Short mmCIF file of C-alpha atoms and ligand atoms in Angstrom, two decimals:
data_model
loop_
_atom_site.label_atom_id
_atom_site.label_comp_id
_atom_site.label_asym_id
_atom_site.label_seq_id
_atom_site.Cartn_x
_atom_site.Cartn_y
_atom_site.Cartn_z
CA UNK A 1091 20.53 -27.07 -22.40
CA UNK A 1092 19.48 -24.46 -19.82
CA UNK A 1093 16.65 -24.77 -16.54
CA UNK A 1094 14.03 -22.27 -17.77
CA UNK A 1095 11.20 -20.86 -16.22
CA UNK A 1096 7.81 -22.55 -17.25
CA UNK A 1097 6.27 -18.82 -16.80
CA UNK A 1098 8.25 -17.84 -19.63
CA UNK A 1099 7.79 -20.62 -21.85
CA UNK A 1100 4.67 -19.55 -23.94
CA UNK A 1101 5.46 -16.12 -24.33
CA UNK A 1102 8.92 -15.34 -23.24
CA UNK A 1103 7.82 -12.19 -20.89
CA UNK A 1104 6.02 -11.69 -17.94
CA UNK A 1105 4.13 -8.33 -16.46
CA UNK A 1106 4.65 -8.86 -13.29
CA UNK A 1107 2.21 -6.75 -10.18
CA UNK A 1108 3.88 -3.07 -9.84
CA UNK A 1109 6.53 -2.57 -7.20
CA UNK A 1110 5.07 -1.47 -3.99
CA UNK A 1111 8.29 -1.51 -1.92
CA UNK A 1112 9.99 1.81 0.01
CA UNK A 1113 9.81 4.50 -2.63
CA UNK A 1114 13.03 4.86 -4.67
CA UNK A 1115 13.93 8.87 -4.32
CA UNK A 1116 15.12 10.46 -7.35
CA UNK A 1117 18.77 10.92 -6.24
CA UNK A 1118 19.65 7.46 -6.29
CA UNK A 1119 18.88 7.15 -10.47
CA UNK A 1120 20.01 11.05 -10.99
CA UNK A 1121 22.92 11.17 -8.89
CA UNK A 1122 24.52 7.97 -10.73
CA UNK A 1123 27.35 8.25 -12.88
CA UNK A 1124 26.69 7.13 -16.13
CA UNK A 1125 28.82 5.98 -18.91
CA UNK A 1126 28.29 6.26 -22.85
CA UNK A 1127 26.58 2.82 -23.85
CA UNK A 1128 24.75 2.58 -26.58
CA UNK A 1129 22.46 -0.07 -26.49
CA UNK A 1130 18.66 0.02 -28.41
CA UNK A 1131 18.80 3.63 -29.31
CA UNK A 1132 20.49 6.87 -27.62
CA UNK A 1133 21.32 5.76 -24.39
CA UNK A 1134 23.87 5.57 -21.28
CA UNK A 1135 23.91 3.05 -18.83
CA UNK A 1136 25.13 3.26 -15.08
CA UNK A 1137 26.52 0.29 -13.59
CA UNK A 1138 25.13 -0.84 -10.23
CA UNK A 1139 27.15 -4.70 -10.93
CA UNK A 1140 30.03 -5.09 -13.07
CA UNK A 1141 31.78 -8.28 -13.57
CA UNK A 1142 34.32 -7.24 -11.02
CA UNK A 1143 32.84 -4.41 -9.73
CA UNK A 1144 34.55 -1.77 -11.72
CA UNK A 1145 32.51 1.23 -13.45
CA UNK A 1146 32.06 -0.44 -16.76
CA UNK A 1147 29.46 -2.02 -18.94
CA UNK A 1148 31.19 -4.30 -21.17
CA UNK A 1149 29.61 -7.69 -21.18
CA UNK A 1150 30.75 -10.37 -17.99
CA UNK A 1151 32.24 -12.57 -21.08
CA UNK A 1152 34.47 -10.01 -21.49
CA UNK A 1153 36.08 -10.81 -18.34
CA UNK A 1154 35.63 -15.08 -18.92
CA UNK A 1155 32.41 -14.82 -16.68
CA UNK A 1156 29.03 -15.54 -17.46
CA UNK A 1157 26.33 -12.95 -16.43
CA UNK A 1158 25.88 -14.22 -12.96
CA UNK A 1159 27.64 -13.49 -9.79
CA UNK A 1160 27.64 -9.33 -10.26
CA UNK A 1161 29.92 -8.13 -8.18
CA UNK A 1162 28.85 -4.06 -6.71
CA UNK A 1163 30.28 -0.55 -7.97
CA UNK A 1164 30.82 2.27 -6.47
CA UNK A 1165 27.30 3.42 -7.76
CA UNK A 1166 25.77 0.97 -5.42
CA UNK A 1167 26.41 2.97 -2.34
CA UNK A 1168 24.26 5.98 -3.55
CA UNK A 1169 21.26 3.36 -4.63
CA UNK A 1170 20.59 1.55 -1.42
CA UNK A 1171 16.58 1.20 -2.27
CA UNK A 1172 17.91 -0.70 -6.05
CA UNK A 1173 20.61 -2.51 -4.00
CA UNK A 1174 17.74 -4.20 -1.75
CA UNK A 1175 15.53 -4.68 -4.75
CA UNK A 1176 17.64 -6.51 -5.87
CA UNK A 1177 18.84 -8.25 -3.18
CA UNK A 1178 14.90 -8.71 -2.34
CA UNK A 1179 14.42 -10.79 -5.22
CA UNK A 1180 17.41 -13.43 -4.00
CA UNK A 1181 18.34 -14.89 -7.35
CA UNK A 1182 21.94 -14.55 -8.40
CA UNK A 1183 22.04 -11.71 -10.32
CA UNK A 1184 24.71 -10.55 -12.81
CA UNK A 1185 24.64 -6.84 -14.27
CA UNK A 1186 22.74 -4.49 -12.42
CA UNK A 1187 22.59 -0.94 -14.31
CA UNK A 1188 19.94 1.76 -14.81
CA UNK A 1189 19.71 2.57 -18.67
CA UNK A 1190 19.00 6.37 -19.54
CA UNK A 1191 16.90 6.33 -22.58
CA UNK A 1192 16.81 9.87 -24.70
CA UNK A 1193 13.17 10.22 -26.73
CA UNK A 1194 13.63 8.49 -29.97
CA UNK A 1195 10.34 7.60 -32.68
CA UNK A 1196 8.24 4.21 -33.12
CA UNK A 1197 10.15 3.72 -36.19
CA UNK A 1198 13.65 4.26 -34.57
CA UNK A 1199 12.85 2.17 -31.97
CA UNK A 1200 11.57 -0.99 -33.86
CA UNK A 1201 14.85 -0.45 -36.08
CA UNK A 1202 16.64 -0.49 -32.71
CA UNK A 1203 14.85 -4.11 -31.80
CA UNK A 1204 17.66 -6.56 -30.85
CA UNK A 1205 18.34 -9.43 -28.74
CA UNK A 1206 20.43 -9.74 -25.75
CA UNK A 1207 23.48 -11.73 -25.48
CA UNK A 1208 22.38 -12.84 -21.65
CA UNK A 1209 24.17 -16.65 -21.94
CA UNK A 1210 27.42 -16.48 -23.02
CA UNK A 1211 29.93 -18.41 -21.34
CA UNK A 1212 26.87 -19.89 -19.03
CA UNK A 1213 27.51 -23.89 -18.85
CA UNK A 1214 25.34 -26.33 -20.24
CA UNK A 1215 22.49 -27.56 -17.25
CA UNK A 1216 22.46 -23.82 -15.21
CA UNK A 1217 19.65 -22.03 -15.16
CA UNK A 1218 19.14 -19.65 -18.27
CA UNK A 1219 19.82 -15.64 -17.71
CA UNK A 1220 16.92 -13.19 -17.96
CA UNK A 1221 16.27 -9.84 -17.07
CA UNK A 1222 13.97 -7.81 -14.67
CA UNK A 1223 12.93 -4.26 -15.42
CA UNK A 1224 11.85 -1.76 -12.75
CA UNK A 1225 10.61 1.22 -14.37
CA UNK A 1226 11.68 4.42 -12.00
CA UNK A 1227 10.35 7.56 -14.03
CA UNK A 1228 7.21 7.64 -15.23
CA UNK A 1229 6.55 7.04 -18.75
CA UNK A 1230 3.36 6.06 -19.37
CA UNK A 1231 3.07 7.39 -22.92
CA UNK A 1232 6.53 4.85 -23.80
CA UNK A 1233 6.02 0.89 -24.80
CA UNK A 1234 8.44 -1.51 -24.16
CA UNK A 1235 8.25 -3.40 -27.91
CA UNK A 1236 8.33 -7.02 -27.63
CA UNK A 1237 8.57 -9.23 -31.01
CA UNK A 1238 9.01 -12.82 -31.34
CA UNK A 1239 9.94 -12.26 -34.88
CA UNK A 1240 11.73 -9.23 -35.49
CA UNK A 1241 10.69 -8.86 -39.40
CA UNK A 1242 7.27 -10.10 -38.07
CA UNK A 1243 4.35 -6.96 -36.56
CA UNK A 1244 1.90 -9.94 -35.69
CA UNK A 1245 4.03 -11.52 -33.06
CA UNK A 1246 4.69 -8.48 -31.49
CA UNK A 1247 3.62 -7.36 -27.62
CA UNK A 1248 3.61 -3.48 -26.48
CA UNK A 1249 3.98 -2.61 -22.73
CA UNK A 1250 3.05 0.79 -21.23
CA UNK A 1251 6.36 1.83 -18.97
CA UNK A 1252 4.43 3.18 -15.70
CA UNK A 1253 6.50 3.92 -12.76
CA UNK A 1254 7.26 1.01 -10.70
CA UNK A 1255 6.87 -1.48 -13.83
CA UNK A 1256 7.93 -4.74 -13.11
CA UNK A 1257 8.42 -6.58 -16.01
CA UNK A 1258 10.34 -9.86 -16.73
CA UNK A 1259 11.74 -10.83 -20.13
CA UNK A 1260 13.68 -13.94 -22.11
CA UNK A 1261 15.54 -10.86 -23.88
CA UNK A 1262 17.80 -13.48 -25.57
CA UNK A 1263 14.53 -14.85 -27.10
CA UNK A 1264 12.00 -11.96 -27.65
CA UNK A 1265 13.47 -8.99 -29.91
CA UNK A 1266 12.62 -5.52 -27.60
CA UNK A 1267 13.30 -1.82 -27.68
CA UNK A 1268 11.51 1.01 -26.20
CA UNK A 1269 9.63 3.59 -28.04
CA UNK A 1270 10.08 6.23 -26.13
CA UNK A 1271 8.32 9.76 -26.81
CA UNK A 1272 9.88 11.79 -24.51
CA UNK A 1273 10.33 15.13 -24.00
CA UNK A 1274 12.48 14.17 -20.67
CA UNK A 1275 14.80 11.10 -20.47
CA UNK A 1276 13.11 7.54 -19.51
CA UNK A 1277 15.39 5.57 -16.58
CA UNK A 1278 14.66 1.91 -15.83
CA UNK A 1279 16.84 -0.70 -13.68
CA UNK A 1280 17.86 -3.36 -15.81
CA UNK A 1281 19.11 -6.61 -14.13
CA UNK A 1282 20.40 -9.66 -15.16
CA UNK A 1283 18.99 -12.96 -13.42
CA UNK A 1284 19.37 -17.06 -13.62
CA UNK A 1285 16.62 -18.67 -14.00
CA UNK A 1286 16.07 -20.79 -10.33
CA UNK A 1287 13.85 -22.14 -7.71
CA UNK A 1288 14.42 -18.98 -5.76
CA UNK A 1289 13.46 -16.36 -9.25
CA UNK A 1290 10.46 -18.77 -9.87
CA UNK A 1291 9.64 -18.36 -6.20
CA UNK A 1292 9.80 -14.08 -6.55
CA UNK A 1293 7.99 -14.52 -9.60
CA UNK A 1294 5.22 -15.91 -8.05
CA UNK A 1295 5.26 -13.83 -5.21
CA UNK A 1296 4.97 -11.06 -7.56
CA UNK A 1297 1.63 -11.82 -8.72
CA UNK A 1298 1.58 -11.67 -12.66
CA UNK A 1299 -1.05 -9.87 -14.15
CA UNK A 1300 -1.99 -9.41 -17.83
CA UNK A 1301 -2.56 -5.65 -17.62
CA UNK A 1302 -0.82 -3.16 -19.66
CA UNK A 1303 -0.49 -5.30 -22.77
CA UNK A 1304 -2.78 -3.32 -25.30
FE1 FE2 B 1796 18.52 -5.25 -24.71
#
């Protein structure tokens, strides 16, 4: 067994208030080197933390770690504004990458629903791994698909991607993919936290709102 966050625990996300922070110039998702990763649909990741900071994106178990304790890449020193993000937040964090999303359909996408594989290697009684999106183009015409079931429409939540999305997800638990229409590429930092006093505490700090659920 795990510590989890009770403001996950009925429905496995949270839409958390926008990010309001120093803006996050465009240079500092652009500039990135990315590396061919597919993961839900056409994409390519850049890695901000690596298990030992090295420019890869294989999981931490890969390495005999468990998604905690990211260690920086050489990306990190052209993404200050992401670095302090995520420092801001002041959970222990594991990877820390910006996925690059190419337009795909609604119907590729929910084929493209999976789950993550956030726990591995992560001993019994630490606090469970979930991850924080920050949207940083602006997409408000893509949905972040959220299913409880993945063979099941009726358990399903859809979230509009706005610029400066915050969004918080059990993406072990909930099935998710983005539909994303396009015509330009969608970016997002994706990062890996444990569950804690101190994530509870930005959590709540981040004022959770119900908006943008349709
Ligand atoms: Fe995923």
């Amino acid at each position: 067994m795990h510590v989890k966050l009770d403001s996950l625990k009925e429905k496995g996300f949270a839409i958390l208030r926008d990010y309001d922070g120093p803006p996050v110039p465009k240079e500092e998702w652009e500039s990135l080197e990315y590396m061919d990763w597919k993961s839900g649909g056409d994409t390519n990741f850049a890695p901000i933390a690596s298990a030992f900071g090295e420019m890869e994106c294989r999981g931490f178990w890969d390495h005999g770690k468990a998604d905690k304790d990211g260690i920086w890449t050489q990306n990190a020193e052209k993404c200050p504004t992401l670095v302090q993000w995520t420092k801001n937040v002041g959970a222990n964090f594991g990877r820390v990458r910006i996925i690059k999303l190419n337009p795909n359909t609604e119907a590729e996408a929910i084929h493209n629903l999976h789950l993550d594989d956030n726990n591995r290697l992560n001993p019994d009684g630490e606090g469970w791994v979930v991850r924080v999106w920050l949207e940083l183009s602006n997409d408000p015409n893509t949905y972040m698909i959220l299913r409880e079931d993945k063979d099941d429409p009726s358990t399903e939540s859809r979230i509009s991607m706005l610029k400066n999305r915050q969004l918080i997800i059990d993406s072990q638990r909930l099935w998710h993919a983005a539909w994303h229409p396009g015509p330009e590429p969608r970016y997002a930092l994706i990062v890996s936290f444990e569950s804690s006093e101190a994530l509870h505490r930005w959590i709540e700090s981040q004022a959770p709102t119900t908006s943008g659920v349709r």
